[in-house]
Coordinates of C-alpha atoms in Angstrom, one line a residue:
X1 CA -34.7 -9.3 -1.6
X2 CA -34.1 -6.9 0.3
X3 CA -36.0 -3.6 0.9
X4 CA -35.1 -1.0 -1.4
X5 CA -33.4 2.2 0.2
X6 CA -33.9 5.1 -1.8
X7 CA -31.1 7.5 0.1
X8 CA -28.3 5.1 0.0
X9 CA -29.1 4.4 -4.0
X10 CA -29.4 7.9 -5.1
X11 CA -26.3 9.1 -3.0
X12 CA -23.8 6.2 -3.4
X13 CA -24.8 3.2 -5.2
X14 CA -26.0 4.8 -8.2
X15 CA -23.4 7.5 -8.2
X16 CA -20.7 4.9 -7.7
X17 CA -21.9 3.6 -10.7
X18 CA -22.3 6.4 -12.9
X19 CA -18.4 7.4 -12.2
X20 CA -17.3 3.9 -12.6
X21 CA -18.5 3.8 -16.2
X22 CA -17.1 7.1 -16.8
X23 CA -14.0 6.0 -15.6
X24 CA -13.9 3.0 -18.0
X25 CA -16.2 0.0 -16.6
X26 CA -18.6 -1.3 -18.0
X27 CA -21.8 -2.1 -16.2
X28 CA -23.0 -5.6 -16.0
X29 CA -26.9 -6.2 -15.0
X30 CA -26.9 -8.5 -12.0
X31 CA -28.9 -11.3 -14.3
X32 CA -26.2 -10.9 -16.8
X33 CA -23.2 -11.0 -14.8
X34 CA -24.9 -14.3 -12.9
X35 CA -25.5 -15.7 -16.6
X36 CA -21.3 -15.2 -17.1
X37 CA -20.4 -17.5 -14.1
X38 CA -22.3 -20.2 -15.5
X39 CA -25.6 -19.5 -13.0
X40 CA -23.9 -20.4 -10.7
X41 CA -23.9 -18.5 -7.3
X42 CA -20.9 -20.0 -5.6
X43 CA -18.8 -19.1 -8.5
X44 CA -17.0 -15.6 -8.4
X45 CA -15.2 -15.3 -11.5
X46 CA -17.1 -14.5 -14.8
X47 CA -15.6 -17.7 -16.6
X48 CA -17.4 -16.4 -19.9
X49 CA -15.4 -13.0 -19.8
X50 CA -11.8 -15.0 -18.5
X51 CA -12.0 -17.5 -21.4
X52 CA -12.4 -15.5 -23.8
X53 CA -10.3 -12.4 -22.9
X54 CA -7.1 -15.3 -22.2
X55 CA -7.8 -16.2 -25.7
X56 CA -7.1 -12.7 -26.6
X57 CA -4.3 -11.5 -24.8
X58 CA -2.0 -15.0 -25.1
X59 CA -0.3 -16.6 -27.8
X60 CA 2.8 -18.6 -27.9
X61 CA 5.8 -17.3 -29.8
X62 CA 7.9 -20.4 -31.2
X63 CA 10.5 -20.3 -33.8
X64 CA 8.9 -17.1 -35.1
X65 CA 5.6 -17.8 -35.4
X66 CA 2.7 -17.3 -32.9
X67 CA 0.9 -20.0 -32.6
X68 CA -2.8 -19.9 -29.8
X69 CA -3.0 -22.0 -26.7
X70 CA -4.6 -24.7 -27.0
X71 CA -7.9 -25.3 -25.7
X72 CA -7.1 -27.7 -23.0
X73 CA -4.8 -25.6 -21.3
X74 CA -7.1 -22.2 -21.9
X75 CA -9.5 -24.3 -19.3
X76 CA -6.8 -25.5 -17.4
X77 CA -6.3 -21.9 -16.9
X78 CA -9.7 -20.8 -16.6
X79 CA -10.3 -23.4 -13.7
X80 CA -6.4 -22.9 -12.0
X81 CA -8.1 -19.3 -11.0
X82 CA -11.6 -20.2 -11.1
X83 CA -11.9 -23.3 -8.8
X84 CA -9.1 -22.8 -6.4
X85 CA -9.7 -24.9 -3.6
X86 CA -10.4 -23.0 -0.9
X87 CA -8.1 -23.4 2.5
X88 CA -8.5 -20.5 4.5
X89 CA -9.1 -17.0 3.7
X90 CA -5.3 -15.2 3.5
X91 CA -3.7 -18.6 2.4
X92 CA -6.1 -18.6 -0.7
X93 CA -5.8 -14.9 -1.1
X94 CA -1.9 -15.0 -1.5
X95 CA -2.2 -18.3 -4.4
X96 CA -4.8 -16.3 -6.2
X97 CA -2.0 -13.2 -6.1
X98 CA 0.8 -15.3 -7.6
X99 CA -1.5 -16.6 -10.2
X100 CA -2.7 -13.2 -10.9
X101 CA 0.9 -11.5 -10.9
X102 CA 3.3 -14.3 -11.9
X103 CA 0.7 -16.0 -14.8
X104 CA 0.6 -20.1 -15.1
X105 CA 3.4 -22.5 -17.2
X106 CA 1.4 -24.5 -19.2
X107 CA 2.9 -27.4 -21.2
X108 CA 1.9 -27.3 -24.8
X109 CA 3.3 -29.8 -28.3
X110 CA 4.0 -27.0 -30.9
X111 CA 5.9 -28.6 -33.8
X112 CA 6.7 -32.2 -32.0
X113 CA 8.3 -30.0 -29.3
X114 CA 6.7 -29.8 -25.8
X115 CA 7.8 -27.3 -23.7
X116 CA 6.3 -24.9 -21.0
X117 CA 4.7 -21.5 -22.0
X118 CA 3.7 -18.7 -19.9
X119 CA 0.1 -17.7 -19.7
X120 CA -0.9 -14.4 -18.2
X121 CA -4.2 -13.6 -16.4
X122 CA -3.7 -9.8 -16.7
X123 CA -2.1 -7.7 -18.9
X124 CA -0.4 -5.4 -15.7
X125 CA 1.8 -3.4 -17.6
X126 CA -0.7 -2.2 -20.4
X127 CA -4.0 -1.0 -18.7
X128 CA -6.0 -0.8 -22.1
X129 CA -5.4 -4.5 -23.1
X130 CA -7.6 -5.9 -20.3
X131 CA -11.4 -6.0 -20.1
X132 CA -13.5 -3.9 -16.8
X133 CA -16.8 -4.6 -16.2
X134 CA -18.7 -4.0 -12.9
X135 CA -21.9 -5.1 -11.3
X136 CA -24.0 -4.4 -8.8
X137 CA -26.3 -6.8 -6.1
X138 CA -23.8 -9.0 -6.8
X139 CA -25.6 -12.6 -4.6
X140 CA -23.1 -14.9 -3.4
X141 CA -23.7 -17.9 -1.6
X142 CA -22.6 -18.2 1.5
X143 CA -20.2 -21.7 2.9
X144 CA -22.3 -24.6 3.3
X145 CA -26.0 -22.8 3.0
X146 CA -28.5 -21.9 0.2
X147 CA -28.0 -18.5 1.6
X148 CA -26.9 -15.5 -0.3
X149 CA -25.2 -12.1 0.4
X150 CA -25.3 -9.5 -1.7
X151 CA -22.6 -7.0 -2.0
X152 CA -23.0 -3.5 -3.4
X153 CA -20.7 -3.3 -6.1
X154 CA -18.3 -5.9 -7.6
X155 CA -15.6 -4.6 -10.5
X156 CA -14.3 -7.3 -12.3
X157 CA -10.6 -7.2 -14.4
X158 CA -11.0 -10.1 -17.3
X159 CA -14.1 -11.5 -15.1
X160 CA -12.2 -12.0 -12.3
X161 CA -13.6 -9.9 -8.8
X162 CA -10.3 -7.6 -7.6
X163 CA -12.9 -4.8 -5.7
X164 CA -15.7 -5.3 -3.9
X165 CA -17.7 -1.7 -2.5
X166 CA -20.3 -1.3 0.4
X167 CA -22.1 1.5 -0.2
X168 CA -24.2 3.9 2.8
X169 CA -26.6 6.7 3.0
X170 CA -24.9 10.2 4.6
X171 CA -26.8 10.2 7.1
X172 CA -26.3 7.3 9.0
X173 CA -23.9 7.8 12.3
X174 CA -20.6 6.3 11.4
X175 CA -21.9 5.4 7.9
X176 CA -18.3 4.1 6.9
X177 CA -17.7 2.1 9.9
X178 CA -21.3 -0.3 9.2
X179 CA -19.8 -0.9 5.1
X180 CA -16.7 -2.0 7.1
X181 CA -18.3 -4.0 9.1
X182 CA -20.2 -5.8 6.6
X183 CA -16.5 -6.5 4.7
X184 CA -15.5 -7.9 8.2
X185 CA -18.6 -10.4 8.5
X186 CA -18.7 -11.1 4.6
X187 CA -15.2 -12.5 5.2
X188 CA -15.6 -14.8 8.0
X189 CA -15.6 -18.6 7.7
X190 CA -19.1 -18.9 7.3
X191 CA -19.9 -16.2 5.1
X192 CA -18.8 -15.3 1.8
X193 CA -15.2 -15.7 2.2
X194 CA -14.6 -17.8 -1.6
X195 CA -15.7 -14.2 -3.4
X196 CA -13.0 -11.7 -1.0
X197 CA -10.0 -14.7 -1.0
X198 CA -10.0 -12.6 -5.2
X199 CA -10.4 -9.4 -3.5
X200 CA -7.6 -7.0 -3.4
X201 CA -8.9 -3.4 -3.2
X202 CA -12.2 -3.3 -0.4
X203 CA -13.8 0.1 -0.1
X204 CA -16.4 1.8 2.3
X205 CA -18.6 4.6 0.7
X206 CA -20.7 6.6 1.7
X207 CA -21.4 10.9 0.1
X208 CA -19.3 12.3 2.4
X209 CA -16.8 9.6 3.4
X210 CA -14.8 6.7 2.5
X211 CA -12.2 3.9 3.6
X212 CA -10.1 1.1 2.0
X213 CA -8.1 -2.1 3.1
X214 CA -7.4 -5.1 1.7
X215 CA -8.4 -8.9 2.8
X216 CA -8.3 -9.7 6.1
X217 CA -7.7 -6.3 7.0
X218 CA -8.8 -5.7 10.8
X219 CA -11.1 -2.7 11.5
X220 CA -8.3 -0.8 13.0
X221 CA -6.2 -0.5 10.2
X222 CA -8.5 0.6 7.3
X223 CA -7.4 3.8 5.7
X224 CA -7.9 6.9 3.8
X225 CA -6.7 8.0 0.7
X226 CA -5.4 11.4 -0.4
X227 CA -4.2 12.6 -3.5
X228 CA -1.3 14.6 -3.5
X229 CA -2.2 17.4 -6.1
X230 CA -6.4 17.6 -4.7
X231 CA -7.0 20.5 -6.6
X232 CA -6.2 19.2 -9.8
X233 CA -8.2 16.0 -9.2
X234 CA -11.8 17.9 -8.2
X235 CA -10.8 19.8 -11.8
X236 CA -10.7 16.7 -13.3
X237 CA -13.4 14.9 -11.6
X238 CA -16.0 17.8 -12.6
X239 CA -15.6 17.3 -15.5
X240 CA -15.8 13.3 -15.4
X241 CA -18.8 13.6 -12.8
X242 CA -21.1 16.1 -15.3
X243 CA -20.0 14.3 -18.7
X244 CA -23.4 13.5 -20.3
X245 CA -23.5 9.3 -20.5
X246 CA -23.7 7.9 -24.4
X247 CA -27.7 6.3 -25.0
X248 CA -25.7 2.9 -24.7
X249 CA -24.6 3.7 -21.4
X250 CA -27.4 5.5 -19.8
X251 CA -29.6 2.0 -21.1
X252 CA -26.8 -0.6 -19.8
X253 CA -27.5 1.2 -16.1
X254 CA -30.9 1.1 -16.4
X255 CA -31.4 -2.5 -17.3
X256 CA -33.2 -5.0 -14.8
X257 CA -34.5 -2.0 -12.6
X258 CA -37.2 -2.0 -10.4
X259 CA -39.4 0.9 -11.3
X260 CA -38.4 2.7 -8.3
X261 CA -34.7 2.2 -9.1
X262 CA -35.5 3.2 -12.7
X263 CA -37.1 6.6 -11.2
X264 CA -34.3 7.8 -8.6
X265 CA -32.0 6.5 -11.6
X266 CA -33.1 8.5 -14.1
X267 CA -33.6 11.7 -11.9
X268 CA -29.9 11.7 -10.8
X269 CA -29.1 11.4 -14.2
X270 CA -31.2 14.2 -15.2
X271 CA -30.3 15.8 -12.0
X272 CA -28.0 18.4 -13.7
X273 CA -24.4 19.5 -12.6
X274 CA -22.7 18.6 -9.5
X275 CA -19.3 19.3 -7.0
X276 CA -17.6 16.0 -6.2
X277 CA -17.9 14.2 -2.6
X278 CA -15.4 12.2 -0.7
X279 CA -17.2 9.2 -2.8
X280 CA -15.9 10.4 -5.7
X281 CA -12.5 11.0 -5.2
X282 CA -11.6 7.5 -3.4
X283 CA -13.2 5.9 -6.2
X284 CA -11.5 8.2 -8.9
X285 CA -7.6 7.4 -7.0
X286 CA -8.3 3.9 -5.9
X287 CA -10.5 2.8 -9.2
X288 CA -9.3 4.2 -11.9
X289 CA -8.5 1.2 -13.9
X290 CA -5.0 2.0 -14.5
X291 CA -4.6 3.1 -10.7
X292 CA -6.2 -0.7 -9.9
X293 CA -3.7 -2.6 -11.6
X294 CA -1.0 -0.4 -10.6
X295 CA -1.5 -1.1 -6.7
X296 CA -2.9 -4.5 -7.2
X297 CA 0.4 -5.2 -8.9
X298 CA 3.0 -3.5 -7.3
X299 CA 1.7 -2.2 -3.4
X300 CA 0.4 -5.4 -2.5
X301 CA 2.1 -7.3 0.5
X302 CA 1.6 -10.7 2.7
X303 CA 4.0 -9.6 5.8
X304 CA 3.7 -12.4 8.1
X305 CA 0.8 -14.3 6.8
X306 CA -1.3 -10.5 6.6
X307 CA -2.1 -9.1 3.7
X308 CA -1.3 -5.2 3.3
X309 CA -1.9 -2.7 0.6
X310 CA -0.2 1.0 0.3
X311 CA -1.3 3.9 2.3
X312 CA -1.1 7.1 0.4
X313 CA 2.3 8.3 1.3
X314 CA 4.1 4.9 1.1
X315 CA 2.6 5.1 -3.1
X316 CA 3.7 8.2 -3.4
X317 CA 6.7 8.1 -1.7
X318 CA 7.4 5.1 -4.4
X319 CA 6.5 7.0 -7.1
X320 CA 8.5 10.1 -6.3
X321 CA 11.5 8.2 -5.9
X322 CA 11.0 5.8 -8.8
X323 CA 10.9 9.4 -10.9
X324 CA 14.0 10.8 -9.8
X325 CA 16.3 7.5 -10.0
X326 CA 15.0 7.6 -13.7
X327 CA 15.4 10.9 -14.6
X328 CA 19.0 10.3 -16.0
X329 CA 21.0 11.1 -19.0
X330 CA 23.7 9.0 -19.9
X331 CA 26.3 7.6 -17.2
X332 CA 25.5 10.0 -15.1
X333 CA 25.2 8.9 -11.5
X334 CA 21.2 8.6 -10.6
X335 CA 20.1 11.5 -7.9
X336 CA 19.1 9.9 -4.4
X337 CA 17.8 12.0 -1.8
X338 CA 15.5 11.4 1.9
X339 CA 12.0 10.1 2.4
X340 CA 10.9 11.5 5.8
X341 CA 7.9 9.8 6.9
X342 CA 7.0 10.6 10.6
X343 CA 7.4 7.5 13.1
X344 CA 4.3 4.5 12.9
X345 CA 4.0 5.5 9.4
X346 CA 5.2 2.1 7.8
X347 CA 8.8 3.5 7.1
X348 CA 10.4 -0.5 6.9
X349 CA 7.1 -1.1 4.4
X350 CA 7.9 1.7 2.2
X351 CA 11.3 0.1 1.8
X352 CA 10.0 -3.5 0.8
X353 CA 7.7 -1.8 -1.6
X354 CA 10.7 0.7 -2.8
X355 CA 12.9 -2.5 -4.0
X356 CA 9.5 -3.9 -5.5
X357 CA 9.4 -1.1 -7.6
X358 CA 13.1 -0.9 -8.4
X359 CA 12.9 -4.7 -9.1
X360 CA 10.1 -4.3 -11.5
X361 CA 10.8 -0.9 -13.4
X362 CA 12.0 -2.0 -16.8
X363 CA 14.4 1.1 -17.0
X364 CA 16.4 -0.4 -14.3
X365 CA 18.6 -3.1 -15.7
X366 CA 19.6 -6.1 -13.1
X367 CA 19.0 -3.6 -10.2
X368 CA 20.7 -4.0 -6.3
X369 CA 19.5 -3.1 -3.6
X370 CA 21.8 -2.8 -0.2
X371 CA 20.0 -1.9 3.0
X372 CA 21.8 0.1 5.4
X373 CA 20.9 0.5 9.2
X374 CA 22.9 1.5 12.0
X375 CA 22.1 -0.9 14.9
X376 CA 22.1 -4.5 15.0
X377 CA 18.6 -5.0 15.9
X378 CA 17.2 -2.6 12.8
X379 CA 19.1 -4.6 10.7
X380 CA 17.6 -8.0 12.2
X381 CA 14.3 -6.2 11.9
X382 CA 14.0 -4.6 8.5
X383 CA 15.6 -8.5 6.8
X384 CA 12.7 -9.7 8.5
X385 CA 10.2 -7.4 7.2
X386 CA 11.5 -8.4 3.8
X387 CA 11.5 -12.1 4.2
X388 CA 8.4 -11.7 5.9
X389 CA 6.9 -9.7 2.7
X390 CA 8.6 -12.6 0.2
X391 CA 11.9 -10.6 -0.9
X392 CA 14.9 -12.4 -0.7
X393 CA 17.4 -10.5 1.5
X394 CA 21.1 -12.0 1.7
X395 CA 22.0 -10.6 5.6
X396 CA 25.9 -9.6 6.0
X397 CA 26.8 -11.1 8.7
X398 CA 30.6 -9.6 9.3
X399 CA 32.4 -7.5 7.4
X400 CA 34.1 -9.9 5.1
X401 CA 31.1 -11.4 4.3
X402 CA 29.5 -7.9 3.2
X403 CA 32.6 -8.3 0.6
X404 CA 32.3 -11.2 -0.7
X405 CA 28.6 -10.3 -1.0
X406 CA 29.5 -7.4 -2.7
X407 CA 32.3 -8.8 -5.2
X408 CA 30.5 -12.4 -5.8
X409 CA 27.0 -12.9 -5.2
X410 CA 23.8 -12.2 -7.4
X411 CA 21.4 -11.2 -5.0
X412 CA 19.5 -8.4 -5.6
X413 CA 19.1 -7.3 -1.4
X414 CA 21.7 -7.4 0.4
X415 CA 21.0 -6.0 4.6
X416 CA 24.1 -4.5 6.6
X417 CA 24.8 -3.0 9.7
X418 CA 26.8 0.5 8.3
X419 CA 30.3 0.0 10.1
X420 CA 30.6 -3.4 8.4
X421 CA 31.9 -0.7 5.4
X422 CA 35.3 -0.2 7.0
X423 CA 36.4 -3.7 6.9
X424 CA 35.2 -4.0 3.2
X425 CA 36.7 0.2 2.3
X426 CA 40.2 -1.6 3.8
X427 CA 40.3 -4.3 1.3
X428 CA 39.6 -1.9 -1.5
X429 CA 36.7 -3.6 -2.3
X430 CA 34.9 -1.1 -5.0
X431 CA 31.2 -1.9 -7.0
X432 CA 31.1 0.8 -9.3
X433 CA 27.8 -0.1 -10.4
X434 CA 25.3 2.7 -11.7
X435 CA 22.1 0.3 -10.8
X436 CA 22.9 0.1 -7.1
X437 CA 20.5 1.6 -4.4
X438 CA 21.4 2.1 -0.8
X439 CA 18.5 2.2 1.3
X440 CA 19.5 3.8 4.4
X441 CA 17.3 3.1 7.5
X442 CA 17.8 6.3 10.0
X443 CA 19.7 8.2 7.1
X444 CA 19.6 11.6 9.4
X445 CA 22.5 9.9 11.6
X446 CA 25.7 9.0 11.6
X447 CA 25.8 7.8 8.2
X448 CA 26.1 10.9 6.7
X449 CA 29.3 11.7 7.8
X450 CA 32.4 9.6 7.6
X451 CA 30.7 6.1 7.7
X452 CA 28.6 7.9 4.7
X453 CA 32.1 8.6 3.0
X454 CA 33.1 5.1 3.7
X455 CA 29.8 3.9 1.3
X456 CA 30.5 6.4 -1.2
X457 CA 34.6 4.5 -1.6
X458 CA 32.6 0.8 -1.6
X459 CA 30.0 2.1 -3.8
X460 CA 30.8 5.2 -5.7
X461 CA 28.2 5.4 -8.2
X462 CA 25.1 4.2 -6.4
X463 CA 22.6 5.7 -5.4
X464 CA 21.9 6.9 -2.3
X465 CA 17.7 6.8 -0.6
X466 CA 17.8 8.0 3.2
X467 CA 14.5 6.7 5.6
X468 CA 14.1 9.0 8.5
X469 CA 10.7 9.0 10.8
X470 CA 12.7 11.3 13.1
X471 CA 12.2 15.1 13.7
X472 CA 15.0 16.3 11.8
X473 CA 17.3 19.0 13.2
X474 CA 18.1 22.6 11.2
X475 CA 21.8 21.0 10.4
X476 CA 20.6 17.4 9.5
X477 CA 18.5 19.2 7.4
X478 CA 20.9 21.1 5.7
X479 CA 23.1 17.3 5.4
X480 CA 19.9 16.0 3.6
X481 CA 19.6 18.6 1.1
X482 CA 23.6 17.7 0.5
X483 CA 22.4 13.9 0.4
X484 CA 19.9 15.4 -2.7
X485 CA 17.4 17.1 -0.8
X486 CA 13.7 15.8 0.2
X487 CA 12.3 13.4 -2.4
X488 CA 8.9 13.2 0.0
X489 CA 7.5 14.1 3.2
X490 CA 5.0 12.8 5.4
X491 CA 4.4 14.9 8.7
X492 CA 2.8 14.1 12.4
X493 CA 0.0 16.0 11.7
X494 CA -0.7 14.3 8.2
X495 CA -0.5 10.7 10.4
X496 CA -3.1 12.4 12.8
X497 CA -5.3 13.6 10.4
X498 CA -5.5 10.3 8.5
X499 CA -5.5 8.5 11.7
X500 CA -2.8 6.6 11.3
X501 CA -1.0 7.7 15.0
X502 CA -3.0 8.6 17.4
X503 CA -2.3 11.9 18.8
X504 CA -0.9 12.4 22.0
X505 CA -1.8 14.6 24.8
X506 CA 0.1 15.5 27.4
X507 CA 0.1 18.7 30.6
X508 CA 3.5 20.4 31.8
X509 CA 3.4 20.2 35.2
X510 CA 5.6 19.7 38.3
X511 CA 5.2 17.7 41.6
X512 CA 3.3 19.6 44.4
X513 CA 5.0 18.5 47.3
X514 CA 6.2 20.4 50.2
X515 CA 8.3 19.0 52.9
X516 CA 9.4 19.8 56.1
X517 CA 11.8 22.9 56.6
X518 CA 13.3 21.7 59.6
X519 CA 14.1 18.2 58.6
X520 CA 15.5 19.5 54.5
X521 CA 17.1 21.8 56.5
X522 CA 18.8 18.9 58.5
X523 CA 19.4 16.6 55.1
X524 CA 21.1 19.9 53.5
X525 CA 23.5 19.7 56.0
X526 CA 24.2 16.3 56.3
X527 CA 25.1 16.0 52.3
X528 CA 27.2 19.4 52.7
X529 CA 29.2 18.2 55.4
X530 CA 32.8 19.2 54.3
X531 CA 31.8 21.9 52.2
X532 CA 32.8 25.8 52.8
X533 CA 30.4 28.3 54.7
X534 CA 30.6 29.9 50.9
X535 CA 29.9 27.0 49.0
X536 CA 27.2 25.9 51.0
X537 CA 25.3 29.1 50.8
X538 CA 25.6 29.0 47.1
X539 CA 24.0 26.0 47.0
X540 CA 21.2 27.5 49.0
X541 CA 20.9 30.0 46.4
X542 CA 20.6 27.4 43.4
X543 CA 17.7 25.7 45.2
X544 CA 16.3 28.6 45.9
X545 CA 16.4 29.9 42.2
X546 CA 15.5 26.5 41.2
X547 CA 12.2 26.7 43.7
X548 CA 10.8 29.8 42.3
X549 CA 11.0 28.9 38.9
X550 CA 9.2 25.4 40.1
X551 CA 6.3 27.2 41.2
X552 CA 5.9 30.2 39.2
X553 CA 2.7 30.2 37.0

C-alpha cells in the first residue's frame, strides 16, 4: 500500500469524490467494488452491477407482449463486454465502443420463433435509466504479473469503467503533467492496459488545474475544457460544492478508511463553505453523468486507427448548430449559418462529428449530408477524414455523377468539389429536400456568390453550414451574416490560450546590407540603358524614397 498523502487526499481525491456523489454517483468502497468483479483483480467491469442492470433495462417486445432475455444470452452479454479478448490497446478500445453504442443481436426462441433481438449495454438517450457508481484505489493487475496498480478514481456506467482520474496535490511543479503521465504508463503493454481499452473519458486533477483525453491519447494532445457560459456554472457549482451530504452519503465515503483518511475526511466535510477550483469545474462539464454519455456517445472518434474525443469548441459548435437546424416551425426552410473556427482547430473533425449529430438527432428524419469544398485536394481530404472516422462518404467524381448521386442514391454523405454544381444546375437536376445539409469547407470563398446560387437551384431548401478557419474580411463578413449569420466562433487567441496552436512570434525587420555606390551605380545604368535622362532620374527618385523609408526607425 502505498504511503498515504494527506495534501493530495484533502485537495483532490476526497473532493473529487464529494462532487461526484453530488453530481449523481454513487461511491463504491474499494473492498466492495472488488467484491462486484467477482474478487477478481484482472477483471474491470463490475459483472454483479452489468447483470443485473441488463436485466433491467431489456426486454424483448414480440407480438405485443414483452417477454425477458433469457438467461443464457444475459451472460452471453455480460461476458461479450466483460471478457473481450484483449488484442491491442486501440483495436480493443474501438470493439468495446461498438458494443457499448450499437448493443449485441442475441438469438432468442419466443413462441417457437427464433429470431435476433437487440440488447443494449446503456441506455444513451435517457441518462436516468442507467446505474453510476464510482470508486476509489481501484487495484488492477497488471499483464502477466501479480502486480497491481492502483488508480485514483474509477466511475463506472452499469459496472462497466468509462473514466478513470489521477488525482495531485497543488503544489507539485506541473502537477497535471505527472497524473498524465501515469495515464501514459498505465496504458502501455505491460501495465494495465485491459482496465483503459473501456476507458473513454481520462482526466488529470489537480486544485488548480486539469486535463482530458481519451485512450491512447499522446501527451501532446491532451486538452482543457471550458464552458461556454462560466459564470453560470461557478453559480451552479456553489451551490452543488456546499450542499450538506445525506447521513447515507457522508457514511458510504467514509467506509473502509484508514483513520487518517477518516480524519482529513471528515474535516473537509466539516470544513464549511467553499469557491470552486479548476477541479471542480472539469469534473462538473466532463462528469456530469448526463454530459458522460452524451460525449461518450456522440464526440467519440477512431480517425485512422486513433481514438479522439471533442475539444470544447468542436461540442459546442455541434450543439449550437444542432439548435438552430431544429428550431423550425412547419415547412419552413431550416436556418444555416458559419462556424468559424481559427486554423489547427480540428475544422474537418467538427464536420464528421456535425453529420454524427445530424445522423443521430431523432428530429431529423432520413437526414443528408452533402460536403462541399472548393479544391480537389480538400475534397480528397475531408472524404478521407470521414472514412477514416467510419462515416460512409459516396465521393462525386464528375459532374454527372454528383446527379445521379443526387436523383438516385441513398447515401446519407455525399463529398463534391463546388463547380461540379453547374453540370448538375444544367440538367435541371432539383432535390427539394428540407432534411438536406450542405457542409461547406472554406464557406467565406467563392461559394457564396454565383457557385453559391448555383447550390441554392440543385438544392433549394437545404440547409446551408459554412466552415471557415480563415480570418474573415469586413465584406465576407457581411456575406456570412446573409448566409444566416455566425452560429459559433472560435478565435486565435482562444487556440492559444488552450494550447491548442502554438503561438507565433515573429520581428519586422529589413536586411542590413549596404553595397558599393560605385558599382549600383554601374548596374543602375546598365538595366536603364535605353531609358530617357527623365525617366532614369525618376527612377533614382523611387529608390531613393524607397531607401529612406527602409531605414527609418
Amino acid at each position: 500500500m502505498r504511503a498515504f498523502d494527506f495534501t493530495e487526499f484533502t485537495t483532490s481525491h476526497a473532493p473529487a469524490l464529494i462532487l461526484l456523489e453530488r453530481l449523481g454517483w454513487a461511491y463504491l468502497p474499494p473492498a466492495k467494488a472488488l467484491a462486484m468483479r467477482g474478487g477478481r483483480k484482472s477483471m474491470g467491469v463490475l459483472v454483479d452491477v452489468l447483470e443485473a442492470q441488463l436485466r433491467r433495462l431489456n426486454a424483448i417486445t414480440f407480438r405485443g407482449q414483452r417477454h425477458a432475455f433469457s438467461d443464457a444470452n444475459i451472460r452471453r452479454a455480460v461476458q461479450a463486454v466483460a471478457q473481450i479478448p484483449f488484442d491491442s490497446l486501440v483495436a480493443t478500445s474501438e470493439q468495446v465502443y461498438d458494443l457499448l453504442t450499437l448493443g449485441k443481436s442475441l438469438e432468442q426462441t419466443i413462441d417457437g420463433y427464433v429470431k435476433s433481438h437487440s440488447l443494449r449495454y446503456i441506455d444513451w438517450q435517457h441518462p436516468e435509466n442507467n446505474a453510476f457508481h464510482v470508486s476509489d484505489e481501484f487495484e488492477f493487475e497488471r499483464r502477466h504479473s501479480s502486480q497491481v496498480r492502483r488508480p485514483d478514481i474509477v466511475l463506472f456506467v452499469h459496472g462497466i469503467p468509462l473514466a478513470i482520474i489521477e488525482c495531485k496535490r497543488p503544489d507539485l511543479k506541473n502537477a497535471v503533467d505527472k497524473g498524465l503521465s501515469q495515464h501514459l504508463r498505465n496504458q502501455r503493454s505491460d501495465e494495465i492496459p485491459e482496465l483503459y481499452v473501456y476507458s473513454q473519458l481520462l482526466l488529470s486533477l489537480c486544485q488548480h488545474g486539469a486535463a482530458y483525453a481519451t485512450t491512447d491519447t499522446d501527451k501532446g494532445f491532451w486538452s482543457v475544457w471550458q464552458e461556454e457560459d462560466a459564470e453560470a456554472q461557478d453559480a451552479r457549482l456553489a451551490a452543488a460544492i456546499n450542499a450538506p451530504l445525506t447521513p447515507e452519503v457522508r457514511a458510504r465515503l467514509l467506509q473502509e478508511r484508514t483513520p487518517e483518511q477518516r480524519q482529513a475526511l471528515e474535516e473537509l466535510l466539516d470544513s464549511g463553505p467553499r469557491l470552486p477550483t479548476a477541479q471542480d469545474r472539469a469534473i462538473d462539464s466532463l462528469l456530469a453523468p448526463a454530459r458522460l454519455l452524451e460525449l461518450v456517445y456522440g464526440y467519440v472518434l477512431y480517425d485512422n486507427k486513433i481514438k479522439k474525443i471533442a475539444r470544447y469548441q468542436q461540442y459546442f459548435a455541434v450543439k449550437a448548430t444542432l439548435e438552430r437546424v431544429t428550431d423550425v416551425k412547419g415547412d419552413e426552410r431550416r436556418r444555416g449559418g458559419v462556424i468559424w473556427h481559427t486554423t489547427g482547430s480540428g475544422k474537418s473533425l467538427t464536420m464528421v462529428m456535425l453529420a454524427k449529430a445530424l445522423a443521430l438527432d431523432a428530429r431529423i428524419l432520413n437526414p443528408k449530408v452533402v460536403i462541399v469544398t472548393d479544391r480537389i485536394d480538400l475534397d480528397v481530404q475531408i472524404t478521407k477524414t470521414f472514412k477514416a472516422c467510419g462515416r460512409d462518404v459516396k465521393q462525386a467524381r464528375t459532374g454527372e455523377h454528383l446527379m445521379r448521386l443526387i436523383r438516385e442514391d441513398k447515401s446519407p454523405i455525399i463529398s463534391t468539389v463546388i463547380d461540379k454544381f453547374e453540370t448538375v444546375a444544367s440538367k435541371r437536376a432539383r432535390d427539394e429536400d428540407r432534411n438536406i445539409f450542405v457542409l461547406v469547407d472554406e464557406g467565406h470563398r467563392g461559394q457564396y456568390g454565383q457557385s453559391h446560387a448555383t447550390m441554392r437551384v440543385v438544392f433549394p431548401n437545404a440547409c446551408y453550414i459554412g466552415f471557415t478557419g480563415t480570418p474573415l474580411l469586413k465584406k465576407e463578413k457581411s456575406t456570412a451574416r446573409k448566409f444566416g449569420g455566425f452560429i459559433h466562433k472560435y478565435t486565435m487567441n482562444q487556440a492559444v490560450r488552450d494550447g491548442a496552436v502554438a503561438p507565433l512570434r515573429y520581428e519586422g525587420r529589413m536586411s542590413e546590407l549596404h553595397g558599393d555606390e560605385a558599382e549600383l551605380d554601374r548596374w543602375f545604368e546598365r538595366i536603364t540603358e535605353g531609358l530617357t535622362q527623365e525617366q532614369q532620374a525618376d527612377l533614382k527618385r523611387k529608390f531613393r524614397q524607397a531607401e529612406t523609408l527602409f531605414t527609418a526607425d
